[in-house]
XYZ file of C-alpha atoms in Angstrom:
466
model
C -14.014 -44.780 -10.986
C -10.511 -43.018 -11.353
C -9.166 -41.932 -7.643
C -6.768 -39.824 -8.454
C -3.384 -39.583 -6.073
C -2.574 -36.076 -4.950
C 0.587 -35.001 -4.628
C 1.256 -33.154 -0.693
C 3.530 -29.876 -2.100
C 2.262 -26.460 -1.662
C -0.488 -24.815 -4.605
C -4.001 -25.296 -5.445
C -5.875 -28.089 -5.185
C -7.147 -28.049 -8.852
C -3.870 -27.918 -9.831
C -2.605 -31.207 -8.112
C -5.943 -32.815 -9.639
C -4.750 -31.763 -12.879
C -1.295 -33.113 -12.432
C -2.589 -36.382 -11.215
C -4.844 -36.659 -14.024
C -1.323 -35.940 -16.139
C 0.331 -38.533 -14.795
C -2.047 -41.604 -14.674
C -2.778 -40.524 -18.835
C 1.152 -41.017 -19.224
C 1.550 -43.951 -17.440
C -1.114 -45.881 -19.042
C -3.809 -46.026 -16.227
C -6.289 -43.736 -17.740
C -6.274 -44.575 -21.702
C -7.901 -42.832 -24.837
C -11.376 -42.956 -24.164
C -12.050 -43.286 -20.706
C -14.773 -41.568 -19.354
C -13.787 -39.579 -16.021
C -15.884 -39.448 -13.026
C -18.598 -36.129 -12.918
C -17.701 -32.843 -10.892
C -19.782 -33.873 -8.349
C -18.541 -37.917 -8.063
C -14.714 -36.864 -7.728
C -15.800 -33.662 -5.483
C -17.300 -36.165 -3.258
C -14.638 -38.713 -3.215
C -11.867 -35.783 -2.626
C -13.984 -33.932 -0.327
C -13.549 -30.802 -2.110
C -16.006 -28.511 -4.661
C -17.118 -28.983 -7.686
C -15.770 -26.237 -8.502
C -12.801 -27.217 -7.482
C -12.951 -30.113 -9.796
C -14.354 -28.544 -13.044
C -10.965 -25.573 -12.369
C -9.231 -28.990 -12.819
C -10.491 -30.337 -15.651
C -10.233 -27.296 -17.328
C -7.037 -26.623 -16.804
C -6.619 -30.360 -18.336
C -8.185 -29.413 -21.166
C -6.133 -26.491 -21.785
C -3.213 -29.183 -22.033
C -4.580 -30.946 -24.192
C -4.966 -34.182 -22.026
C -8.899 -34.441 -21.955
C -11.608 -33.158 -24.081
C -15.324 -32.375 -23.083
C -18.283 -33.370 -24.728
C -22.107 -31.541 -23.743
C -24.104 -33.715 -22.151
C -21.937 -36.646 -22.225
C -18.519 -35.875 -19.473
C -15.255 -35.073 -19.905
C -12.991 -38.023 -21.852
C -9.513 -39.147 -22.018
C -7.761 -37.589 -25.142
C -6.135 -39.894 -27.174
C -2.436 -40.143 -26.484
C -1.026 -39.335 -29.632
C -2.882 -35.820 -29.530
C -1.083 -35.303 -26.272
C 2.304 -35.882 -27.511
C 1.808 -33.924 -30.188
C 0.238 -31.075 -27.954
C 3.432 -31.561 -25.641
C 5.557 -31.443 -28.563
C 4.080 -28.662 -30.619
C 7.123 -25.729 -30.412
C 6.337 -22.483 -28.444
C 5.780 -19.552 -30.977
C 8.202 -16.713 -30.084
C 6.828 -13.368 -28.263
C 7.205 -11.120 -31.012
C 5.579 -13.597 -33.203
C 2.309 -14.692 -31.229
C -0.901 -13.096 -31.135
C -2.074 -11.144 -28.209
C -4.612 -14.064 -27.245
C -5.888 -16.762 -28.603
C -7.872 -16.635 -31.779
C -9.747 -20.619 -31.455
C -12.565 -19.083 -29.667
C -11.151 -19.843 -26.496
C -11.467 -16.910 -24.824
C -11.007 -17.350 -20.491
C -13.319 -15.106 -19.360
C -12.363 -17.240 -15.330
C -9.474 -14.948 -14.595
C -9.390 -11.489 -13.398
C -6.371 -10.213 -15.503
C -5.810 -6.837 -17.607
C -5.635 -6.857 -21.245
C -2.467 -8.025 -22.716
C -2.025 -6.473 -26.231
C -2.836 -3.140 -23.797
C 0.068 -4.016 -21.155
C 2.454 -5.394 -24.002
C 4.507 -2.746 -25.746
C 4.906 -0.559 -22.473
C 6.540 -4.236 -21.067
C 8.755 -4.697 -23.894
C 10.032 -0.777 -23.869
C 10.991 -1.305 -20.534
C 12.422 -4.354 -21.050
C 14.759 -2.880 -23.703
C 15.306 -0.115 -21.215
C 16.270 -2.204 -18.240
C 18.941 -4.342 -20.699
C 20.768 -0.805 -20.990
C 20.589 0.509 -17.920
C 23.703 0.744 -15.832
C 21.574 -0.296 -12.963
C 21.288 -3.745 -14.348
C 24.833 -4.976 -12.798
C 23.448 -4.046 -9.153
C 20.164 -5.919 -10.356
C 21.785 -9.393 -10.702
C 22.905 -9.353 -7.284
C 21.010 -10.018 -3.685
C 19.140 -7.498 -2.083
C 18.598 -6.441 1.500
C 15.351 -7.553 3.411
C 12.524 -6.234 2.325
C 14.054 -5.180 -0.963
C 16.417 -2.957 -2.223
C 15.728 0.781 -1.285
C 15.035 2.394 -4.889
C 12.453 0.097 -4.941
C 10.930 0.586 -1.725
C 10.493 3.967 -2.684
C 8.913 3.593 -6.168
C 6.769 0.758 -3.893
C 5.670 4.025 -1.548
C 5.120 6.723 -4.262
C 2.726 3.530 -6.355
C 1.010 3.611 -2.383
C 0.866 7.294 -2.190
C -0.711 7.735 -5.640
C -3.440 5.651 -4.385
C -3.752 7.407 -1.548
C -1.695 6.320 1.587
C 0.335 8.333 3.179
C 3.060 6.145 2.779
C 6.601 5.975 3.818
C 9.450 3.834 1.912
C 10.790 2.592 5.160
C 7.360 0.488 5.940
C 6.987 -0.850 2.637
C 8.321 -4.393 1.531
C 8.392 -6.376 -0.881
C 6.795 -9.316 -2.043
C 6.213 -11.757 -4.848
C 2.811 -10.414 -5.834
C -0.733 -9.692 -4.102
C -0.949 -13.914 -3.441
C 2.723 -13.977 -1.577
C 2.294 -10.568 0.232
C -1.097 -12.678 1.879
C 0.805 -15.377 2.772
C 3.615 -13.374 4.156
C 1.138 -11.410 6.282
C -0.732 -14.078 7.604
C 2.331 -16.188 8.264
C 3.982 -14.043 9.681
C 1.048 -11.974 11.669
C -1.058 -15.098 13.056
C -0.699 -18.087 14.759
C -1.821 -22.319 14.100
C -5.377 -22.107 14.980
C -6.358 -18.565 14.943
C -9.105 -16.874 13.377
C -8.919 -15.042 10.261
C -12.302 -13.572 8.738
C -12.755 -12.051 5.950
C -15.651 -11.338 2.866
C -18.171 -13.996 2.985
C -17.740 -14.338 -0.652
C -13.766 -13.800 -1.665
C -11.697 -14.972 -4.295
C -10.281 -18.784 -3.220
C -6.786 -17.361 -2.896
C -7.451 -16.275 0.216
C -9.377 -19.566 1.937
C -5.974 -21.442 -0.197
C -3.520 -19.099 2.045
C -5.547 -19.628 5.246
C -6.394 -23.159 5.367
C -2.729 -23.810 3.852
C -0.907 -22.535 6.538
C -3.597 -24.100 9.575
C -5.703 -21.075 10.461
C -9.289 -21.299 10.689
C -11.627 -19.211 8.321
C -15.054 -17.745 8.685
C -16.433 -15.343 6.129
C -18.587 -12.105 7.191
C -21.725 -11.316 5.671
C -22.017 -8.962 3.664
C -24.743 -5.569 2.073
C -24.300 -3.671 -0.508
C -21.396 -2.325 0.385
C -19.425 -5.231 1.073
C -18.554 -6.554 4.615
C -21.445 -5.644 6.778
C -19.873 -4.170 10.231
C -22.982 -5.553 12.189
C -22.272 -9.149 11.195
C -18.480 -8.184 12.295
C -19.370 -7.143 15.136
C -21.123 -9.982 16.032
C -18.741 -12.202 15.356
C -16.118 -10.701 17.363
C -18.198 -10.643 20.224
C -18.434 -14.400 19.805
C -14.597 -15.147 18.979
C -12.270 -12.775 18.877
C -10.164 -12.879 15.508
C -6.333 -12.233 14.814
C -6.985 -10.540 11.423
C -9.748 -9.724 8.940
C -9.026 -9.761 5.417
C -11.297 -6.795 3.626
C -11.013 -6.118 -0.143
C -12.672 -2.424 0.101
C -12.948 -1.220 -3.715
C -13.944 -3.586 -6.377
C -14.325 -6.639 -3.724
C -13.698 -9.753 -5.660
C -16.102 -11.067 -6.590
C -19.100 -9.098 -6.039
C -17.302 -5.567 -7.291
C -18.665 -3.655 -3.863
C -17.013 -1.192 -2.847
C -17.016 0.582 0.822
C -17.608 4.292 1.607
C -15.972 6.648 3.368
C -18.001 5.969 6.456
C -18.143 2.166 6.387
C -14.293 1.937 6.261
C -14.140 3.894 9.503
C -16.733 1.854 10.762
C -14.431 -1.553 10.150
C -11.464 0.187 11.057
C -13.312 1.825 14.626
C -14.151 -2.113 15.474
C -10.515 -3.029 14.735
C -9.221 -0.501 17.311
C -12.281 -2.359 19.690
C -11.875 -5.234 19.167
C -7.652 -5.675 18.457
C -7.479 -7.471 15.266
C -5.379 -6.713 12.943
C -6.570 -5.510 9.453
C -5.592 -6.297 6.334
C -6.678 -3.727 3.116
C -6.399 -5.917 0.032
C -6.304 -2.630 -2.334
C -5.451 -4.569 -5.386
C -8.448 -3.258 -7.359
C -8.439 0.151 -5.705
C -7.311 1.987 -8.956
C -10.817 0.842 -10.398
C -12.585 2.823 -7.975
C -15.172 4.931 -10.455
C -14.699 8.025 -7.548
C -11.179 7.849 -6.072
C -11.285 6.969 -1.522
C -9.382 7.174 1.144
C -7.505 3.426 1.239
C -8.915 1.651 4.335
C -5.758 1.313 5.892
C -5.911 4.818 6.229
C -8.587 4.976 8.818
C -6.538 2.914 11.496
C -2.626 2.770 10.272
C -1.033 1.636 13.281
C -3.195 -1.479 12.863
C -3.164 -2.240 9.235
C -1.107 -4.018 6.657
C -1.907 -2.203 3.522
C -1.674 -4.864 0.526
C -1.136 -3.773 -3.617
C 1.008 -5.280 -6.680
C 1.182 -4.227 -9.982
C -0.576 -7.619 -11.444
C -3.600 -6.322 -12.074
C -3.323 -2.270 -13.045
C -0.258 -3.116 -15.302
C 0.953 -6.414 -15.733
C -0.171 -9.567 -14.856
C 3.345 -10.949 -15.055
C 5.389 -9.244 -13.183
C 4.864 -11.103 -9.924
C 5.877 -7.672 -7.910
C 3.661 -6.614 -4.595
C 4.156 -4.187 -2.292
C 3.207 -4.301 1.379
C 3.261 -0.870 3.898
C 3.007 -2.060 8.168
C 3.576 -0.553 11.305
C 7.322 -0.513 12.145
C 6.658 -3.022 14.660
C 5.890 -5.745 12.364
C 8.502 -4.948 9.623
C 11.182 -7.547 11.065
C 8.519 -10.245 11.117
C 6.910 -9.802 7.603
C 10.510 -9.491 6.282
C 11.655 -12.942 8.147
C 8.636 -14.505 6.484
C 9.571 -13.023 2.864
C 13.202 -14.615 3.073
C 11.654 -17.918 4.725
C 9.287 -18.105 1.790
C 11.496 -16.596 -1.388
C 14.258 -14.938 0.327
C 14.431 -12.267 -1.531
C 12.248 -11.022 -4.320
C 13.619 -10.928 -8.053
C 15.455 -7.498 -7.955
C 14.939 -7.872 -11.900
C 11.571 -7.608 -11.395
C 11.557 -5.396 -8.931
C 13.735 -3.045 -10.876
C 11.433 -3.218 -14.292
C 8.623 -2.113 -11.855
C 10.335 0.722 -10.441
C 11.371 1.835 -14.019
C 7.444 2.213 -15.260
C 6.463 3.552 -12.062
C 9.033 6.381 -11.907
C 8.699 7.130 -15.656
C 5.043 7.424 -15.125
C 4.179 4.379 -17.434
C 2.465 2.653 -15.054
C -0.211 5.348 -14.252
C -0.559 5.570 -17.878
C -0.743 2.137 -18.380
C -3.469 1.917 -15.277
C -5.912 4.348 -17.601
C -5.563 2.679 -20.232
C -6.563 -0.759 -18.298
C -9.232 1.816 -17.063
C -10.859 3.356 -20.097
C -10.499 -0.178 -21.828
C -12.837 -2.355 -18.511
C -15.375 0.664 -19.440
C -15.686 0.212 -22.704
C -16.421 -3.494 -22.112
C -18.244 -2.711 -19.124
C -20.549 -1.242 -21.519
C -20.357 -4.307 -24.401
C -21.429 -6.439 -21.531
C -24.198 -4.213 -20.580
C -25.721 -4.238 -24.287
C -25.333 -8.100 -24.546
C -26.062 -9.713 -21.039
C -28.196 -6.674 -19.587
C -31.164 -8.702 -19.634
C -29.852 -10.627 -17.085
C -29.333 -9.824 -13.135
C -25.344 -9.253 -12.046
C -23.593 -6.750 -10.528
C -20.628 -4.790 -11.484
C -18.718 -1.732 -11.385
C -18.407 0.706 -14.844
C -14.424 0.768 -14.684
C -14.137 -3.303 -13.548
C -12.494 -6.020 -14.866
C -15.481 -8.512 -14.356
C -19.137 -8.988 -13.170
C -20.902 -11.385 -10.723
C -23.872 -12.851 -12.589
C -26.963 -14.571 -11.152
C -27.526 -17.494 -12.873
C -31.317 -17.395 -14.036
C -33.675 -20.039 -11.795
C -33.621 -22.797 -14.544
C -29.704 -23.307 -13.919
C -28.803 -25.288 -11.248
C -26.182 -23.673 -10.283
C -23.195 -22.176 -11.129
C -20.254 -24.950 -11.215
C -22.614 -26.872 -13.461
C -22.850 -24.043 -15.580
C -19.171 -23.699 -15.940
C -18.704 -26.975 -16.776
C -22.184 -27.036 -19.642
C -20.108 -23.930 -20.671
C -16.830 -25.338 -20.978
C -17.876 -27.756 -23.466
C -18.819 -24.784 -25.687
C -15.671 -23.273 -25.210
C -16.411 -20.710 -22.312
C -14.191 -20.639 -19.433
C -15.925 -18.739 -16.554
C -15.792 -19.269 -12.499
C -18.579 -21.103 -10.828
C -19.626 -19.431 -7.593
C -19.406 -22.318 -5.209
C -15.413 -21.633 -5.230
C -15.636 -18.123 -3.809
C -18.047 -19.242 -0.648
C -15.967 -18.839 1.961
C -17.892 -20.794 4.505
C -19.303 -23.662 2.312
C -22.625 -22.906 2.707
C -23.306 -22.019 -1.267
C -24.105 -18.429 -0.756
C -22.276 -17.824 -4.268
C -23.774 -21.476 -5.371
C -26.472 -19.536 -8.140
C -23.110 -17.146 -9.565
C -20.582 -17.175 -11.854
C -17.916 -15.129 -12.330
C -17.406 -13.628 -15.900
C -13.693 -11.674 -16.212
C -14.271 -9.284 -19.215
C -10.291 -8.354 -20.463
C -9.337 -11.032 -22.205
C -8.602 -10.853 -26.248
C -9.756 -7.766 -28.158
C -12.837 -6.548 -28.082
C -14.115 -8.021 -31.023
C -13.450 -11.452 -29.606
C -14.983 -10.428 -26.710
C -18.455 -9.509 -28.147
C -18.206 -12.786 -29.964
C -18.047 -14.594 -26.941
C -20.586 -12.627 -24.784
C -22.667 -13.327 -27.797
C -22.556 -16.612 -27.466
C -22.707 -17.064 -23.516
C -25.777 -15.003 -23.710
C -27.802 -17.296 -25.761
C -26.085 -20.113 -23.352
C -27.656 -18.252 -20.474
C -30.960 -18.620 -21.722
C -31.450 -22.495 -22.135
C -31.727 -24.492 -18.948
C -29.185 -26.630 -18.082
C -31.557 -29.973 -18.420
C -31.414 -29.406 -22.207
C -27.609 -30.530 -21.927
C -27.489 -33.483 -19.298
């Protein structure tokens, strides 16, 4: 059985699979053919989910270096197909289509819509090339970012809701780097950090990265449950919990008024610090109060502009008490030093111009309208979901075995979704019957095709296909 060798660098561990994988094809260990051990063999033998696994082996197929095949396991691509996928040229931006049009739709990221995001990216592009400010853009900035876009960083915040002020915000490299700025620089080798018993894996990949220990908090309705918080700080006191309070990835919960100044009144009793992941606040279907809001002096308030405008420009914004702004700022220029002022600059140009709040309802009004498609096609089934949000969390029905062997049955009929096991923060397969289905990719056309056809999937237990 192939036993793969991982590289030790920093990023995923699905990605390091799939680079192994890369490298044993081109190097002749693995050749055209070979069959490659199951999700759960090399999840075993690596000590890691199968979820883990199948995230690998799609992304493998994506290059073009292995092929899947219902019923029968993933398979070695034959090498001259990989060359020639290697070697195939890149088709130029203005020239390629907004998404694919082979069918293969990824419905396993939470992204907005590109043809939406794409012209407002490309006028500002053309605006930033003219703008006298680009000569100042090429050079280095100050900690924390240069100030005009600190304060396009605070009036994004304050159009969310925070009251906040330019002078506590900083910048970061997106959502994923502002978390791993915060809890670098904010908590110690060997603390606690809790968060949503079921989260996105960015977060357990930030925590267990950098040595602190992880425990995920039951959750109602409503998301993070302050009972079961409670309780657990009365057991162990944490450094920091991690709460995503609108649109909580990946059950699409979101917390009242009164439960957020429940979690922030046992922050204050408790000391920990809080973190508000408000990524997906702008989805909220009635606009609240941030969470960081209800205790300030003891929150970091997280946001970026990947997910309300565009996915690519890898710009966050993070607003802390004074006292930790030297800290967080040491840990941005240990990390990056300094985020692209490029960047940073287009961002401030479709904030101030008010693109990016226009952009935001269009992202908006477009996740209703195929909050509604998905309604019509996969409403027989049981998942949960806001009417403005990017995705849904989907029980699998009680014939499926769960939902990592779903993704992979489903990947062989060209559906790319996110088994639940991934997003179980404390590996006891509380997400294990879920998958995750992101609903913005392609137009909507394509997307109706392929809820079509993951509907009928849904239906037919998984024995038919081993």
């Amino acid at each position: 059985m192939w036993q793969p060798e991982l590289v030790q660098t920093d990023g995923p561990i699905y990605e390091k699979i799939a680079a192994a994988l890369e490298r044993d094809i081109r190097a002749g260990v693995l050749s055209n053919g070979t069959r490659l051990p199951t999700l759960k063999e090399l999840a075993a033998l690596l000590r890691v989910t199968p979820g883990t696994v199948n995230r690998a082996y799609e992304l493998a197929q994506r290059r073009g270096l292995v092929q899947g095949e219902v019923g029968r396991g993933t398979y070695v691509r034959a090498q001259d197909a990989v060359a020639e996928a290697a070697s195939t040229p890149v088709v130029p931006a203005a020239a390629a289509t907004p998404e694919p049009a082979n069918g293969w739709l990824d419905l396993s990221i939470v992204k907005p819509n590109l043809a939406l995001q794409e012209p407002y990216v490309r006028a500002a592009l053309a605006e930033l090339s003219q703008s006298p400010l680009l000569t100042e853009m090429l050079d280095y900035t100050p900690d924390g970012g240069h100030p005009l876009h600190r304060v396009a960083g605070a009036a994004w915040m304050q159009a969310a809701g925070l009251a906040a002020r330019p002078e506590q915000v900083l910048l970061t490299a997106g959502a994923q780097h502002g978390l791993w700025v915060a809890v670098n620089a904010l908590t110690r080798a060997g603390d606690l950090v809790l968060c949503e018993s079921l989260c996105y894996p960015g977060v357990a990949s930030v925590v267990h990265g950098l040595g602190r220990r992880l425990r995920g908090v039951a959750m109602d309705e409503e998301g993070m449950s302050p009972d079961s918080l409670r309780a657990l700080c009365q057991r162990e006191r944490p450094a920091m919990v991690i709460c995503i309070a609108t649109c909580q990835n990946p059950t699409t919960r979101v917390m009242s008024a009164q439960r957020r100044a429940a979690i922030a009144a046992l922050a204050r009793e408790f000391d920990f610090i809080l973190v508000d992941d408000d990524l997906y606040g702008f989805l909220a279907p009635t606009p609240l109060l941030p969470l960081a809001s209800y205790a300030p002096e003891r929150t970091l308030y997280l946001t970026s502009l990947s997910k309300s405008v565009s996915s690519t420009v890898r710009l966050g914004y993070l607003h802390c008490p004074p006292a930790w702004l030297a800290g967080l700022a040491a840990s941005v220029r240990t990390s990056v030093w300094m985020v692209s002022p490029l960047a940073a600059q287009l961002a401030t140009n479709l904030i101030n111009s008010g693109k990016a709040a226009e952009l935001c309802s269009a992202q908006r009004a477009e996740a209703r309208q195929r909050q509604q498609m998905a309604r019509e096609l996969l409403g027989r089934f049981e998942y949960s979901a806001l009417p403005t949000a990017y995705h849904l969390w989907l029980k699998l029905p009680e014939f499926w075995s769960g939902g990592d062997q779903f993704a992979a049955i489903a990947r062989g009929h060209q559906l790319l979704v996110a088994g639940g096991d991934a997003f179980s923060m404390n590996g006891d397969g509380e997400g294990h019957q879920y998958v995750r289905i992101a609903l913005m990719a392609g137009s909507r056309e394509q997307m109706r095709f392929v809820l079509t056809k993951l509907a009928g999937l849904l239906t037919m237990p998984d024995t038919r296909w081993l």
